[in-house]
Amino acid sequence: MKRHGNLYHKIYDLDNLREAYRSAKKGKSHYNEVKEIDKDPDHYLLKIQESLVNKTYKTGEYKVFEKVEGGKLRVIQSLPFYPDRIVHHAIMNICGEFWRRSLIRDTFQSLPGRGQSDTRKRVQKYINENKPAYYLQLDIKKFYPSVKHWVVEKYAIRKFIKCPDTISLLLEILHSIDGLPIGSFLSQIWGNLVLSPLDWFVKQVLRVKGYFRYCDDLILFSDCKKQLRHYKKIIKQKVKALRLSIKPKHTLHHVEENGLDFSGYLFKHSRTRLRERIKSKFIYAVLHKRIKSLWSYYGWIKPLNNKGLWKHTRGLI
């Protein structure tokens, strides 16, 4: 694995900071903080550059709040937009390519072009072409809060980077809070990199062709239940070596009879349907005429066999 040097000056380069600001403010132009920075962006970006050049940058104070996502109550730890989110985007602009390139193809979430639509296509294609009889679904217990810093340092930082100043910057951000904060931009890629050795082990050593991971949700396909149980034992030990643990409750079911509930969809050999909870939320939005939120469901529904749902409910708006 190639380790990269001479990165730090690229991170604090003013053009990179400008690009980082443009990326960081997408969808956030209504923020008062963004409106203020927009009056004179270079004034604020030069301050960030100065703090990085002088190595005085320190991670800001996290705002902690609870939020329900995917039916689960999560503790979100969010950093200020300025300067922290801009700095995180500046880092990703320089390090993101080699970080992402190291991941297997069938790792998804928070990766360009690898969202829920790509997940559906890849999983659906594998099921349609191979008709696997069974699937094993594993979930890592309290993944982000449980990630140990030494694991991130080993598998996400020092494995790829040899530039001392960049390492120091990343370690300052990493050690600013316990675990990996949900809501931090860098947590998304670091979480993927922590589990990347497991991904490669499953693909290269266990040689499982039907393997997919969406964040901390793992899926393995096989025509043999015994084989999947064997995989579970091995994966459990590999996860333990990362100082993480698999949730005691796992799913080992027949694909066609039970269906696979994964990444917002229910997959079977015969068809792929929208998850019932998402379908219910869509119908609720229709009935209450929440026009703005309706289009967010269009990408979910359009490619499916049940896309008639969109045509039928559109008449109720």
Coordinates of C-alpha atoms in Angstrom, one line a residue:
M1 CA 0.0 0.0 0.0
K2 CA 1.5 3.3 -1.1
R3 CA 1.9 5.9 1.6
H4 CA 1.5 9.5 0.5
G5 CA 3.7 12.5 1.5
N6 CA 3.8 16.2 0.8
L7 CA 0.1 16.7 1.4
Y8 CA -0.1 19.4 4.0
H9 CA 0.6 22.4 1.8
K10 CA -2.0 21.1 -0.6
I11 CA -4.6 21.0 2.2
Y12 CA -4.1 24.7 3.2
D13 CA -3.7 25.9 -0.4
L14 CA -6.1 28.8 -0.8
D15 CA -7.7 27.4 -4.0
N16 CA -8.3 24.1 -2.2
L17 CA -9.9 26.0 0.7
R18 CA -12.1 27.8 -1.7
E19 CA -13.2 24.5 -3.2
A20 CA -13.7 23.1 0.3
Y21 CA -15.9 26.0 1.2
R22 CA -18.0 25.6 -2.0
S23 CA -18.5 21.9 -1.1
A24 CA -19.2 22.4 2.6
K25 CA -21.9 25.0 2.0
K26 CA -24.0 23.0 -0.4
G27 CA -27.5 22.9 0.9
K28 CA -26.5 25.3 3.7
S29 CA -26.7 28.6 2.0
H30 CA -29.5 29.6 4.3
Y31 CA -27.2 29.3 7.4
N32 CA -26.6 32.7 8.9
E33 CA -22.9 31.7 9.3
V34 CA -22.6 31.0 5.6
K35 CA -24.4 34.2 4.6
E36 CA -21.8 36.1 6.7
I37 CA -18.8 34.3 5.2
D38 CA -20.3 34.8 1.7
K39 CA -19.8 38.6 2.1
D40 CA -16.0 38.1 2.0
P41 CA -15.0 34.4 1.7
D42 CA -11.3 35.0 1.2
H43 CA -11.1 36.9 4.5
Y44 CA -12.3 33.9 6.4
L45 CA -10.5 31.3 4.3
L46 CA -7.2 33.2 4.8
K47 CA -7.8 32.9 8.6
I48 CA -8.2 29.2 8.2
Q49 CA -5.0 29.0 6.1
E50 CA -3.1 31.0 8.7
S51 CA -4.1 28.6 11.5
L52 CA -3.1 25.6 9.4
V53 CA 0.2 27.1 8.3
N54 CA 1.1 28.1 11.9
K55 CA -0.4 24.8 13.2
T56 CA -2.7 26.6 15.7
Y57 CA -5.9 25.0 14.3
K58 CA -7.9 23.3 17.0
T59 CA -11.2 21.4 16.6
G60 CA -14.2 23.4 17.7
E61 CA -16.8 22.5 20.3
Y62 CA -19.2 19.8 19.3
K63 CA -23.0 20.4 19.4
V64 CA -24.6 17.3 20.8
F65 CA -28.3 16.4 20.1
E66 CA -30.5 13.4 19.5
K67 CA -32.2 12.6 16.2
V68 CA -34.3 9.7 14.9
E69 CA -32.8 8.2 11.7
G70 CA -34.0 5.1 10.0
G71 CA -36.3 4.4 13.0
K72 CA -33.3 4.6 15.4
L73 CA -32.5 7.2 18.0
R74 CA -29.0 8.5 17.4
V75 CA -26.7 10.9 19.2
I76 CA -25.4 13.4 16.7
Q77 CA -22.2 15.3 17.4
S78 CA -21.9 18.2 15.0
L79 CA -19.0 20.6 14.6
P80 CA -19.4 24.3 13.7
F81 CA -19.5 25.1 10.0
Y82 CA -16.6 27.5 10.4
P83 CA -13.8 26.6 10.4
D84 CA -14.2 22.9 11.1
R85 CA -16.4 21.6 8.3
I86 CA -14.4 23.6 5.8
V87 CA -11.2 22.1 7.1
H88 CA -12.7 18.6 6.8
H89 CA -13.7 19.2 3.2
A90 CA -10.2 20.5 2.5
I91 CA -8.7 17.3 3.8
M92 CA -11.1 15.2 1.8
N93 CA -10.2 17.1 -1.4
I94 CA -6.6 16.0 -1.0
C95 CA -6.9 12.6 0.7
G96 CA -10.3 11.4 -0.4
E97 CA -9.3 9.9 -3.7
F98 CA -6.7 7.5 -2.3
W99 CA -8.9 6.7 0.7
R100 CA -11.9 5.8 -1.5
R101 CA -9.7 3.9 -4.0
S102 CA -8.6 1.5 -1.3
L103 CA -12.2 0.3 -0.7
I104 CA -13.8 -2.7 -2.3
R105 CA -16.5 -1.9 -4.9
D106 CA -19.4 -3.2 -2.9
T107 CA -18.9 -0.9 0.1
F108 CA -21.5 1.8 0.1
Q109 CA -22.8 4.9 1.9
S110 CA -21.2 8.4 2.0
L111 CA -19.2 7.6 -1.1
P112 CA -19.6 9.5 -4.5
G113 CA -21.8 7.4 -6.7
R114 CA -22.3 4.7 -4.1
G115 CA -25.5 5.7 -2.4
Q116 CA -28.8 3.8 -2.0
S117 CA -29.5 3.7 -5.7
D118 CA -26.1 2.1 -6.5
T119 CA -26.6 -0.3 -3.6
R120 CA -30.0 -1.4 -4.9
K121 CA -28.6 -1.9 -8.4
R122 CA -25.6 -4.0 -7.3
V123 CA -27.5 -6.2 -4.8
Q124 CA -30.5 -6.6 -7.2
K125 CA -28.1 -7.6 -10.1
Y126 CA -26.3 -10.2 -7.9
I127 CA -29.6 -11.8 -6.7
N128 CA -31.1 -11.8 -10.2
E129 CA -28.0 -13.4 -11.8
N130 CA -27.0 -15.9 -9.1
K131 CA -30.4 -16.7 -7.3
P132 CA -28.7 -17.4 -4.0
A133 CA -30.8 -19.4 -1.6
Y134 CA -29.9 -17.8 1.7
Y135 CA -28.4 -14.6 3.1
L136 CA -26.7 -13.7 6.4
Q137 CA -27.2 -10.2 7.7
L138 CA -24.9 -8.9 10.4
D139 CA -24.8 -5.5 12.2
I140 CA -22.0 -4.0 14.3
K141 CA -23.1 -2.9 17.7
K142 CA -23.0 0.8 18.3
F143 CA -20.4 1.2 15.5
Y144 CA -19.4 4.8 15.4
P145 CA -19.3 5.4 19.2
S146 CA -17.4 2.1 19.7
V147 CA -14.6 2.7 17.2
K148 CA -11.2 3.0 19.0
H149 CA -8.9 5.8 18.0
W150 CA -5.8 3.5 17.6
V151 CA -7.8 1.5 15.0
V152 CA -8.5 4.7 13.0
E153 CA -4.9 5.8 13.3
K154 CA -3.7 2.4 12.0
Y155 CA -6.1 1.7 9.2
A156 CA -7.2 5.2 8.1
I157 CA -4.3 7.5 8.8
R158 CA -0.8 6.0 9.0
K159 CA -1.5 3.2 6.5
F160 CA -2.0 5.8 3.8
I161 CA -0.1 8.9 4.9
K162 CA 3.5 9.6 5.7
C163 CA 3.3 13.4 5.8
P164 CA 4.0 14.3 9.5
D165 CA 2.0 17.6 9.4
T166 CA -1.0 16.0 7.8
I167 CA -0.9 13.1 10.4
S168 CA -0.7 15.6 13.2
L169 CA -3.8 17.5 11.8
L170 CA -5.8 14.3 11.4
L171 CA -4.8 13.1 14.9
E172 CA -5.9 16.4 16.4
I173 CA -9.3 16.0 14.8
L174 CA -9.5 12.3 15.7
H175 CA -8.7 12.8 19.4
S176 CA -11.1 15.7 19.8
I177 CA -13.9 13.4 21.0
D178 CA -14.4 9.7 21.9
G179 CA -15.2 7.3 19.1
L180 CA -16.2 8.6 15.7
P181 CA -18.8 11.3 16.0
I182 CA -22.0 10.8 14.0
G183 CA -22.4 14.0 12.1
S184 CA -18.7 14.6 11.4
F185 CA -17.7 14.7 7.7
L186 CA -14.5 12.7 8.2
S187 CA -16.2 10.0 10.3
Q188 CA -18.0 8.7 7.2
I189 CA -14.8 7.8 5.4
W190 CA -12.9 6.8 8.5
G191 CA -15.7 4.4 9.4
N192 CA -15.4 2.8 6.0
L193 CA -11.6 2.5 6.3
V194 CA -11.9 0.9 9.7
L195 CA -14.0 -1.9 8.2
S196 CA -12.1 -2.1 5.0
P197 CA -9.6 -4.9 6.2
L198 CA -12.7 -7.0 7.0
D199 CA -14.1 -6.4 3.5
W200 CA -10.9 -7.5 1.8
F201 CA -10.6 -10.5 4.1
V202 CA -14.1 -11.6 3.2
K203 CA -13.5 -11.1 -0.5
Q204 CA -9.9 -12.4 -0.9
V205 CA -9.6 -15.0 1.9
L206 CA -13.1 -16.3 2.3
R207 CA -13.7 -15.6 -1.4
V208 CA -17.3 -14.6 -0.9
K209 CA -18.6 -13.2 -4.2
G210 CA -22.0 -12.2 -2.7
Y211 CA -20.8 -9.7 -0.1
F212 CA -22.1 -6.2 0.4
R213 CA -21.6 -3.6 3.2
Y214 CA -23.6 -0.5 3.8
C215 CA -21.9 1.3 6.7
D216 CA -22.0 -1.2 9.5
D217 CA -24.7 -3.5 7.9
L218 CA -23.1 -6.6 6.3
I219 CA -24.7 -9.0 3.9
L220 CA -23.4 -12.4 2.7
F221 CA -25.1 -14.7 0.3
S222 CA -24.8 -18.5 -0.1
D223 CA -26.7 -21.6 -1.1
C224 CA -25.6 -23.3 2.2
K225 CA -26.8 -22.2 5.6
K226 CA -23.9 -24.1 7.3
Q227 CA -21.4 -22.1 5.2
L228 CA -23.0 -18.8 6.3
R229 CA -22.8 -19.9 10.0
H230 CA -19.1 -20.7 9.4
Y231 CA -18.6 -17.2 7.9
K232 CA -20.3 -15.6 10.9
K233 CA -17.9 -17.2 13.4
I234 CA -14.9 -16.0 11.4
I235 CA -16.2 -12.5 10.9
K236 CA -17.1 -12.2 14.5
Q237 CA -13.5 -12.9 15.4
K238 CA -12.2 -10.4 12.8
V239 CA -14.5 -7.7 14.1
K240 CA -13.4 -8.5 17.7
A241 CA -9.8 -7.9 16.6
L242 CA -10.9 -4.3 15.7
R243 CA -12.3 -4.0 19.2
L244 CA -15.8 -4.0 17.9
S245 CA -18.6 -6.6 18.3
I246 CA -21.4 -8.0 16.2
K247 CA -24.9 -7.6 17.6
P248 CA -26.1 -10.9 19.2
K249 CA -29.2 -10.9 17.0
H250 CA -28.5 -11.7 13.4
T251 CA -30.6 -12.7 10.4
L252 CA -30.1 -15.9 8.4
H253 CA -33.1 -16.3 6.0
H254 CA -34.2 -17.7 2.7
V255 CA -33.9 -14.9 0.1
E256 CA -37.1 -15.7 -1.8
E257 CA -39.3 -16.8 1.1
N258 CA -38.4 -14.1 3.6
G259 CA -36.8 -11.4 1.5
L260 CA -33.7 -9.3 2.3
D261 CA -34.4 -6.0 4.0
F262 CA -31.4 -3.9 3.1
S263 CA -30.7 -0.3 2.4
G264 CA -34.3 0.7 2.2
Y265 CA -35.5 -2.1 0.0
L266 CA -36.9 -5.6 0.3
F267 CA -35.0 -7.9 -2.2
K268 CA -36.3 -11.3 -3.5
H269 CA -35.5 -13.4 -6.6
S270 CA -38.8 -12.4 -8.1
R271 CA -38.8 -8.6 -7.4
T272 CA -37.5 -5.7 -5.4
R273 CA -39.9 -3.6 -3.3
L274 CA -39.6 -0.5 -1.3
R275 CA -39.3 -1.0 2.5
E276 CA -42.7 -0.8 4.1
R277 CA -41.7 2.0 6.5
I278 CA -40.4 4.2 3.6
K279 CA -43.6 3.4 1.6
S280 CA -45.7 4.4 4.6
K281 CA -43.8 7.7 4.9
F282 CA -44.3 8.4 1.2
I283 CA -48.0 7.9 1.4
Y284 CA -48.2 10.0 4.6
A285 CA -46.4 12.8 2.7
V286 CA -48.9 12.5 -0.2
L287 CA -51.9 12.6 2.1
H288 CA -50.6 15.6 4.0
K289 CA -49.5 17.3 0.7
R290 CA -45.9 17.7 1.7
I291 CA -44.9 18.6 -1.8
K292 CA -41.2 19.4 -1.1
S293 CA -40.5 16.0 0.6
L294 CA -42.3 14.0 -2.1
W295 CA -39.6 14.4 -4.7
S296 CA -37.0 12.9 -2.3
Y297 CA -39.0 9.6 -2.7
Y298 CA -39.1 9.7 -6.4
G299 CA -35.6 8.2 -6.8
W300 CA -36.6 5.4 -4.5
I301 CA -39.7 4.5 -6.3
K302 CA -39.0 5.2 -10.0
P303 CA -36.7 2.2 -10.7
L304 CA -38.9 -0.4 -8.9
N305 CA -41.5 -2.8 -10.2
N306 CA -44.0 -1.0 -8.0
K307 CA -43.4 2.4 -9.5
G308 CA -47.1 2.5 -10.2
L309 CA -47.3 3.6 -6.6
W310 CA -45.9 7.0 -7.8
K311 CA -48.4 7.3 -10.6
H312 CA -51.3 6.3 -8.3
T313 CA -50.6 8.6 -5.4
R314 CA -49.6 11.5 -7.6
G315 CA -53.3 11.9 -8.4
L316 CA -54.0 12.5 -4.6
I317 CA -51.7 15.6 -4.5

